[in-house]
mmCIF file of C-alpha atoms in Angstrom:
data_model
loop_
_atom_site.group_PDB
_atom_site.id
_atom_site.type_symbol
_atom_site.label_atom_id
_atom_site.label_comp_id
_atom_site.label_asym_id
_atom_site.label_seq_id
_atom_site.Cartn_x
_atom_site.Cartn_y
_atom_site.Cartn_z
ATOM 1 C CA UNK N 87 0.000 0.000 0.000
ATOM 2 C CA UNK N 88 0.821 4.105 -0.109
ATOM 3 C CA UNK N 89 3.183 4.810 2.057
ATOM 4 C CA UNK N 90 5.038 7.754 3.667
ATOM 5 C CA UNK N 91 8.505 7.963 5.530
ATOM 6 C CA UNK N 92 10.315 11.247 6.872
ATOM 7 C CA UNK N 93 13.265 11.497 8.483
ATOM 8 C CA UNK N 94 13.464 10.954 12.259
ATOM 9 C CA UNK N 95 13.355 13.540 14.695
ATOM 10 C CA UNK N 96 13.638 15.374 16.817
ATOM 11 C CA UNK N 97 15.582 17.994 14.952
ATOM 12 C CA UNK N 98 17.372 21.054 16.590
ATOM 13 C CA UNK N 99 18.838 23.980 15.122
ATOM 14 C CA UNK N 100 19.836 27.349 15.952
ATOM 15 C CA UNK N 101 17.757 30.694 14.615
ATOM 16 C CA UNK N 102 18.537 31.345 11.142
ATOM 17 C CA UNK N 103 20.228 27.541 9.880
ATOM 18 C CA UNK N 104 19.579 26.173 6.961
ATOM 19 C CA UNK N 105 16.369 23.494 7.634
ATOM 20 C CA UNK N 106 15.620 20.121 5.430
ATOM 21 C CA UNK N 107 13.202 17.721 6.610
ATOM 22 C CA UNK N 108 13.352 14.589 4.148
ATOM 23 C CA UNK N 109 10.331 12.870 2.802
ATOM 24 C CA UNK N 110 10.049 9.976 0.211
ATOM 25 C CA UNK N 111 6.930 8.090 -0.659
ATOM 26 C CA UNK N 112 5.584 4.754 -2.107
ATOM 27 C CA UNK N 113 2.674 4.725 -4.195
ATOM 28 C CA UNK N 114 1.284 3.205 -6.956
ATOM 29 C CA UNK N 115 -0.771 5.833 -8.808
ATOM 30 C CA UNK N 116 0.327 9.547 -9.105
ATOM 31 C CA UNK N 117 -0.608 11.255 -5.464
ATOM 32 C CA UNK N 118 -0.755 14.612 -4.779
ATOM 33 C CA UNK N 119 1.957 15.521 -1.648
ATOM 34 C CA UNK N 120 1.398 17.823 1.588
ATOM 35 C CA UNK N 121 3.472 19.377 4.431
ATOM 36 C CA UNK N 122 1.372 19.745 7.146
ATOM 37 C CA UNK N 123 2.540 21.529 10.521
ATOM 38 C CA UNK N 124 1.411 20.847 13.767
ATOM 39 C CA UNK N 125 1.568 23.611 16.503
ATOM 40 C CA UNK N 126 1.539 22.107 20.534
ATOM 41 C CA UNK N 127 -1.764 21.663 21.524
ATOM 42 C CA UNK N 128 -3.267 22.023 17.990
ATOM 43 C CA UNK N 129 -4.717 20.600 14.780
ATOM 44 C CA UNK N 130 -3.111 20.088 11.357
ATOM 45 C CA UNK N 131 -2.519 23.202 9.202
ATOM 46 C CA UNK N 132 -1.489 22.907 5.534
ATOM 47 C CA UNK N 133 1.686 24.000 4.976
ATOM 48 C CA UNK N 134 2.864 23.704 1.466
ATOM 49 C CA UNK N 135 0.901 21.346 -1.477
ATOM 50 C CA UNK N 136 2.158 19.944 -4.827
ATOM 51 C CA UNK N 137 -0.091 17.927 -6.983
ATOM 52 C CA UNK N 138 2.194 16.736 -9.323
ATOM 53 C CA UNK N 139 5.377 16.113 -10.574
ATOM 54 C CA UNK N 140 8.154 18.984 -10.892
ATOM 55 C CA UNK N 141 5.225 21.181 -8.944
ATOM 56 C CA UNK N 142 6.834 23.165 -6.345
ATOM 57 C CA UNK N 143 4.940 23.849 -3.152
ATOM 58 C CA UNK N 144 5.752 27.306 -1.111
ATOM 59 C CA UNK N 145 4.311 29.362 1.874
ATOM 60 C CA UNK N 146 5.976 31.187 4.374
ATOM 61 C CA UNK N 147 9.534 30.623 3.547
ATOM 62 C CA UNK N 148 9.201 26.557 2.911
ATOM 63 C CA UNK N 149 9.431 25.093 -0.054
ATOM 64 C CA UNK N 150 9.182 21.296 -1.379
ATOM 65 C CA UNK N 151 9.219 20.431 -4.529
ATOM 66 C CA UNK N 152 7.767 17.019 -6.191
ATOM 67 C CA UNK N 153 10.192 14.829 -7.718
ATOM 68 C CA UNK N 154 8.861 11.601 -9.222
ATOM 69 C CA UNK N 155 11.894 10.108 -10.145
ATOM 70 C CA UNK N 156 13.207 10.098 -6.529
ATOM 71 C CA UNK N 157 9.678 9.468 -5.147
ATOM 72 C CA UNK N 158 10.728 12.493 -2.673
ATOM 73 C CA UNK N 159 9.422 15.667 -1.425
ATOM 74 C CA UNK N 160 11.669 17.350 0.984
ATOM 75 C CA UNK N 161 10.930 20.348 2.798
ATOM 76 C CA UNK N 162 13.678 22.623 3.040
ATOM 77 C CA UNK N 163 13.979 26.247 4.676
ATOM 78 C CA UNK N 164 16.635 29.293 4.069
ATOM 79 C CA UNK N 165 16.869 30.573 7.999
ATOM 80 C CA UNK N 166 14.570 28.847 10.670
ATOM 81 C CA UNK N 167 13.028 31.445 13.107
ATOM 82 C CA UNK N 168 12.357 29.714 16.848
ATOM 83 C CA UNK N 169 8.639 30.400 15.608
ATOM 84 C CA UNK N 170 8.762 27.536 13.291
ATOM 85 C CA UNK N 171 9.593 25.070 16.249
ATOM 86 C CA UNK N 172 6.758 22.771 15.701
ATOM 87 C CA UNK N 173 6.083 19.101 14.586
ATOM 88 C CA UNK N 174 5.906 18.618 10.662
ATOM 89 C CA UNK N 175 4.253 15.620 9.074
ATOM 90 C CA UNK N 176 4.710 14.986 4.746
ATOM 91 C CA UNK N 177 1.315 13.324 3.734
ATOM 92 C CA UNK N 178 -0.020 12.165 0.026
ATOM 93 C CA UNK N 179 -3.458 11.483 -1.031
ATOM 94 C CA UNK N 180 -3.867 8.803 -4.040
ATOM 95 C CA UNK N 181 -5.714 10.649 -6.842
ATOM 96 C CA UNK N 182 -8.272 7.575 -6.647
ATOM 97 C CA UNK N 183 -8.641 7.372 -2.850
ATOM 98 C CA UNK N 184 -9.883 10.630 -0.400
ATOM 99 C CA UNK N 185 -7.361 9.169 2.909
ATOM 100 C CA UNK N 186 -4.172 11.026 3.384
ATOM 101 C CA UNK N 187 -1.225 8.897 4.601
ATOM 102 C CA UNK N 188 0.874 10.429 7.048
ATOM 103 C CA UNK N 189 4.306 9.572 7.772
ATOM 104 C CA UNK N 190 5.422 9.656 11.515
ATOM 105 C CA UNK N 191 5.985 13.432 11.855
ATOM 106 C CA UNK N 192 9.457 14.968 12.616
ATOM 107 C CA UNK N 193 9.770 17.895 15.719
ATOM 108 C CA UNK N 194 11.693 20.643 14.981
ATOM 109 C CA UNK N 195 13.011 22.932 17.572
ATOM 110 C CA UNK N 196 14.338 25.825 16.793
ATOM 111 C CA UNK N 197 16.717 27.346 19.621
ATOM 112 C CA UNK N 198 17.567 31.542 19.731
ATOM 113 C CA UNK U 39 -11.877 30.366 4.351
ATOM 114 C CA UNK U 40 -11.691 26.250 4.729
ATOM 115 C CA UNK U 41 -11.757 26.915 8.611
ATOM 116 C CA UNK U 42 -12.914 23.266 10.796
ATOM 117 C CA UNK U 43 -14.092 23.537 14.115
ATOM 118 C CA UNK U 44 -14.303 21.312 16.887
ATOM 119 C CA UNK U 45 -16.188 21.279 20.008
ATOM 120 C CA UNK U 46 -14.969 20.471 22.846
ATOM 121 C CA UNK U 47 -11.687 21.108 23.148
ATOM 122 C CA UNK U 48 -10.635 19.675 25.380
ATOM 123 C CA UNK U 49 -13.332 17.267 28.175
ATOM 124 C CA UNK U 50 -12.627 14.883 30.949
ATOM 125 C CA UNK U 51 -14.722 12.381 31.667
ATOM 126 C CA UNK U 52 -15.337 9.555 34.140
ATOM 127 C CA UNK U 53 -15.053 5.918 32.873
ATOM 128 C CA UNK U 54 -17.932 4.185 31.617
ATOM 129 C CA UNK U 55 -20.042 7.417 29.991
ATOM 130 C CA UNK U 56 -19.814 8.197 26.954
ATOM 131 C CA UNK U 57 -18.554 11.525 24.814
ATOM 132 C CA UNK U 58 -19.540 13.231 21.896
ATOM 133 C CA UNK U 59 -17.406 14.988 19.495
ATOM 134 C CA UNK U 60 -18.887 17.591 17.169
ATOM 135 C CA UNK U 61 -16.845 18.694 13.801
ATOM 136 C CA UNK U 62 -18.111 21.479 11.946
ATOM 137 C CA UNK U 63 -16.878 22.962 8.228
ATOM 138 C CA UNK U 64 -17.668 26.627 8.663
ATOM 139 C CA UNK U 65 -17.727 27.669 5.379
ATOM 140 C CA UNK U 66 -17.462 25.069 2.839
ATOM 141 C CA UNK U 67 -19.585 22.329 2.513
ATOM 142 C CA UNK U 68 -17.757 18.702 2.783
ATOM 143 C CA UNK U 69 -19.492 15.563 1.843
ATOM 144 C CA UNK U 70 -16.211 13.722 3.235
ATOM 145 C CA UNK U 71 -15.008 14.193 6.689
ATOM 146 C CA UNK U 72 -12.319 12.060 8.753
ATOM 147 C CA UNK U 73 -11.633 11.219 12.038
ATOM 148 C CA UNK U 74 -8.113 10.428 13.217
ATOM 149 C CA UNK U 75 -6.725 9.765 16.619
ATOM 150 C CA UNK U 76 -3.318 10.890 17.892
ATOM 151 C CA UNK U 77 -1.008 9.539 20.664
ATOM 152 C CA UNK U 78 1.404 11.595 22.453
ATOM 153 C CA UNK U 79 4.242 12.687 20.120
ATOM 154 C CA UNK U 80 3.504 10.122 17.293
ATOM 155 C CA UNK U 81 1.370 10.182 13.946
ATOM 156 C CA UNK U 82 -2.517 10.718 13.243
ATOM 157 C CA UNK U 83 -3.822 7.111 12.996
ATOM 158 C CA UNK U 84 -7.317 7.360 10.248
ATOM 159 C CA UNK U 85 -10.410 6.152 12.484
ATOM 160 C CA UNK U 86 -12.969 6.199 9.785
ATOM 161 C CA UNK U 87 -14.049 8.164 6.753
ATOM 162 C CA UNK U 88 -17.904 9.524 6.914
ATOM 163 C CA UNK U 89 -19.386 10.340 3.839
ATOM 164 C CA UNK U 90 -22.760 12.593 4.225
ATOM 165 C CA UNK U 91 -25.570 10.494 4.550
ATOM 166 C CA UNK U 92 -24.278 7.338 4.816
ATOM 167 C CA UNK U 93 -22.667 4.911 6.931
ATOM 168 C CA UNK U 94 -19.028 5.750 7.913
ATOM 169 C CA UNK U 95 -16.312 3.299 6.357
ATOM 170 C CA UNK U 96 -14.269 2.262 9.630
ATOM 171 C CA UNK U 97 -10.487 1.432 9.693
ATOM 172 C CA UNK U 98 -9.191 -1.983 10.539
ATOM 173 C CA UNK U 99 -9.383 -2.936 14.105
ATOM 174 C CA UNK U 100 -11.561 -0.056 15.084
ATOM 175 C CA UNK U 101 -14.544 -0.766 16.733
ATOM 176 C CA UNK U 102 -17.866 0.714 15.233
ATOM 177 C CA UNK U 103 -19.695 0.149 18.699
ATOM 178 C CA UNK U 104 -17.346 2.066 20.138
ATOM 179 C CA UNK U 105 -16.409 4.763 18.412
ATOM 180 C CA UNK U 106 -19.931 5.939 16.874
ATOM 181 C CA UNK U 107 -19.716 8.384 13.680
ATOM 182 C CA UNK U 108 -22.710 10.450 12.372
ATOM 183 C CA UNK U 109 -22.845 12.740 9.277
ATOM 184 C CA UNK U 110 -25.969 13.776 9.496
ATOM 185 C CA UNK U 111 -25.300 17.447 7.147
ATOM 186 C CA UNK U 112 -22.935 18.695 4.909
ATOM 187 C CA UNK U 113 -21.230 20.737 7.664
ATOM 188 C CA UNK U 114 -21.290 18.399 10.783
ATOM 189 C CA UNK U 115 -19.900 14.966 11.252
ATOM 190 C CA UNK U 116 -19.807 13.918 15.268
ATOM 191 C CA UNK U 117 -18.065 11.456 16.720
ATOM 192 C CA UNK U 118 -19.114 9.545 19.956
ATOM 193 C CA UNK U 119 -17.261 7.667 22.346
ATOM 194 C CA UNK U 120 -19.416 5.177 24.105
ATOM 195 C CA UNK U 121 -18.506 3.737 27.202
ATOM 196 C CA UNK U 122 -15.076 5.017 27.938
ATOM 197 C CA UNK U 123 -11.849 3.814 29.477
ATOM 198 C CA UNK U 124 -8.823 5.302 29.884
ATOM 199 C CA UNK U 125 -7.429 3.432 27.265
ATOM 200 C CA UNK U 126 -9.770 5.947 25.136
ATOM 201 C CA UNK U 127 -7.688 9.048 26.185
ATOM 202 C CA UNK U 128 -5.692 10.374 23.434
ATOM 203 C CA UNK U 129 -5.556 13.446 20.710
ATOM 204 C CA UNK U 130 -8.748 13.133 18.515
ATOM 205 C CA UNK U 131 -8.803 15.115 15.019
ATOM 206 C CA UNK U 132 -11.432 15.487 12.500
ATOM 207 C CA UNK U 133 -10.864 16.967 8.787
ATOM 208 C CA UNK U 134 -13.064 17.588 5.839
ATOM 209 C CA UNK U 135 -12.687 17.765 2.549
ATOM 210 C CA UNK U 136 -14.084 20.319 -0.037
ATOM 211 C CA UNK U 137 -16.690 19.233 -2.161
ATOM 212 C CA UNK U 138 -15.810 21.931 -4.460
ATOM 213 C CA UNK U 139 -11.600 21.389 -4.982
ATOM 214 C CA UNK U 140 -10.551 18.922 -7.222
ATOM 215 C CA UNK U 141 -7.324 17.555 -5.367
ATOM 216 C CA UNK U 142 -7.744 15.745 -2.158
ATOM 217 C CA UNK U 143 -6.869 18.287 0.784
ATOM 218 C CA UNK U 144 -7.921 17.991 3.903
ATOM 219 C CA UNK U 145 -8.751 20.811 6.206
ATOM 220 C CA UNK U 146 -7.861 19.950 9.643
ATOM 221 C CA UNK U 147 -9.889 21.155 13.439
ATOM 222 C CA UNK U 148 -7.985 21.745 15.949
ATOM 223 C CA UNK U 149 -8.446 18.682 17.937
ATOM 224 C CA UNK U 150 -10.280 17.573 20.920
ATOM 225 C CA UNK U 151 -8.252 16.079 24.253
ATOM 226 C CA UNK U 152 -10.088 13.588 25.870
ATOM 227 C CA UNK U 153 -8.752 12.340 29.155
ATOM 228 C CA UNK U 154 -10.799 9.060 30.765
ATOM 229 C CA UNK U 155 -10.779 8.764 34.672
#
């Protein structure tokens, strides 16, 4: 089945480094991808979509762009603020199914 | 816009009664919403999928008796825990999905903490 694995965590930088959290999926038909963010105590907030290949998703400094070939989607930021210290989870959704598959999440902490 | 609500929050509840869950889409209209269930510091595990007006398409080894899922209107999909044990507690998160957009995001609530005594 679809299936989604990130990089393990947790993951601590210093304000302003360089951030990539790596994805890579298995599927069998052609999924669309998600970053979602998760704040403490709080929901799932979309943070970046691509829906399909060579699309390149980008809000608020994050980008991740969908490469087939590598079956990857890695989320990558310039500088890190200690705002961003949250818990990140890559997702895709099979174009013929509605259920998003998660992989395990990866916590960021960013320190000042 | 896409905003999901949840209500309540948070609840605590003694073992053996049972809790409902509401999950609203505020202003879009979804004909799919899911439930998921979180443990502490790990991944959203997929409950069930309820589809408006019909009979929500459980997970395997959830329990439909227990976990009871109505989707009654476009904009309302509740959840109820019957008979709970503290084995219930956890992290419990509902999204919908637009009706209206073509790819298959999810628009996430912010979550209800249920603790079992």
């Amino acid at each position: 089945g679809d299936s989604v694995t990130q990089m393990e965590g947790p993951v601590t930088l210093s304000e302003e480094a360089f951030l990539t959290i790596n994805c890579t999926y298995t599927a069998t038909g052609y999924p669309s991808l998600f970053w979602y963010v998760q704040y403490p105590g709080e929901g799932l907030q979309l943070l970046l979509k691509a829906t399909k290949a060579d699309d390149k998703g980008s809000n608020k400094g994050f980008e991740a762009t969908y490469r087939k070939e590598t079956t990857s989607f890695h989320l990558e930021k310039g500088s890190v603020q200690v705002s961003d210290s949250a818990v990140y989870f890559c997702a895709l959704s099979d174009q013929g199914a509605q259920k998003l598959v998660f992989g395990q999440g990866t916590r960021l902490t960013i320190n000042p | 816009g896409a905003v999901v609500s949840q209500h309540p929050s948070w609840v605590i509840c003694k073992s053996g009664t049972s809790v409902k869950i509401e999950c609203r889409s505020l202003d879009f209209q979804a004909t799919t919403m899911f439930w998921y269930r979180q443990f502490p510091k790990q991944s959203l595990m997929l409950m069930a999928t309820s589809n408006e007006g019909s009979k929500a398409t459980y997970e395997q080894g959830v329990e439909k008796d227990k976990f009871l899922i109505n989707h009654a209107s476009l904009t309302l999909s509740t959840l109820t825990v019957t008979s709970a044990h503290p084995e219930d507690s956890s992290f419990y998160i509902c999204s919908a999905r637009d009706r209206d957009v073509s790819y298959n995001e999810q628009f996430f609530g912010p979550g209800t903490r249920l603790t079992v005594l």
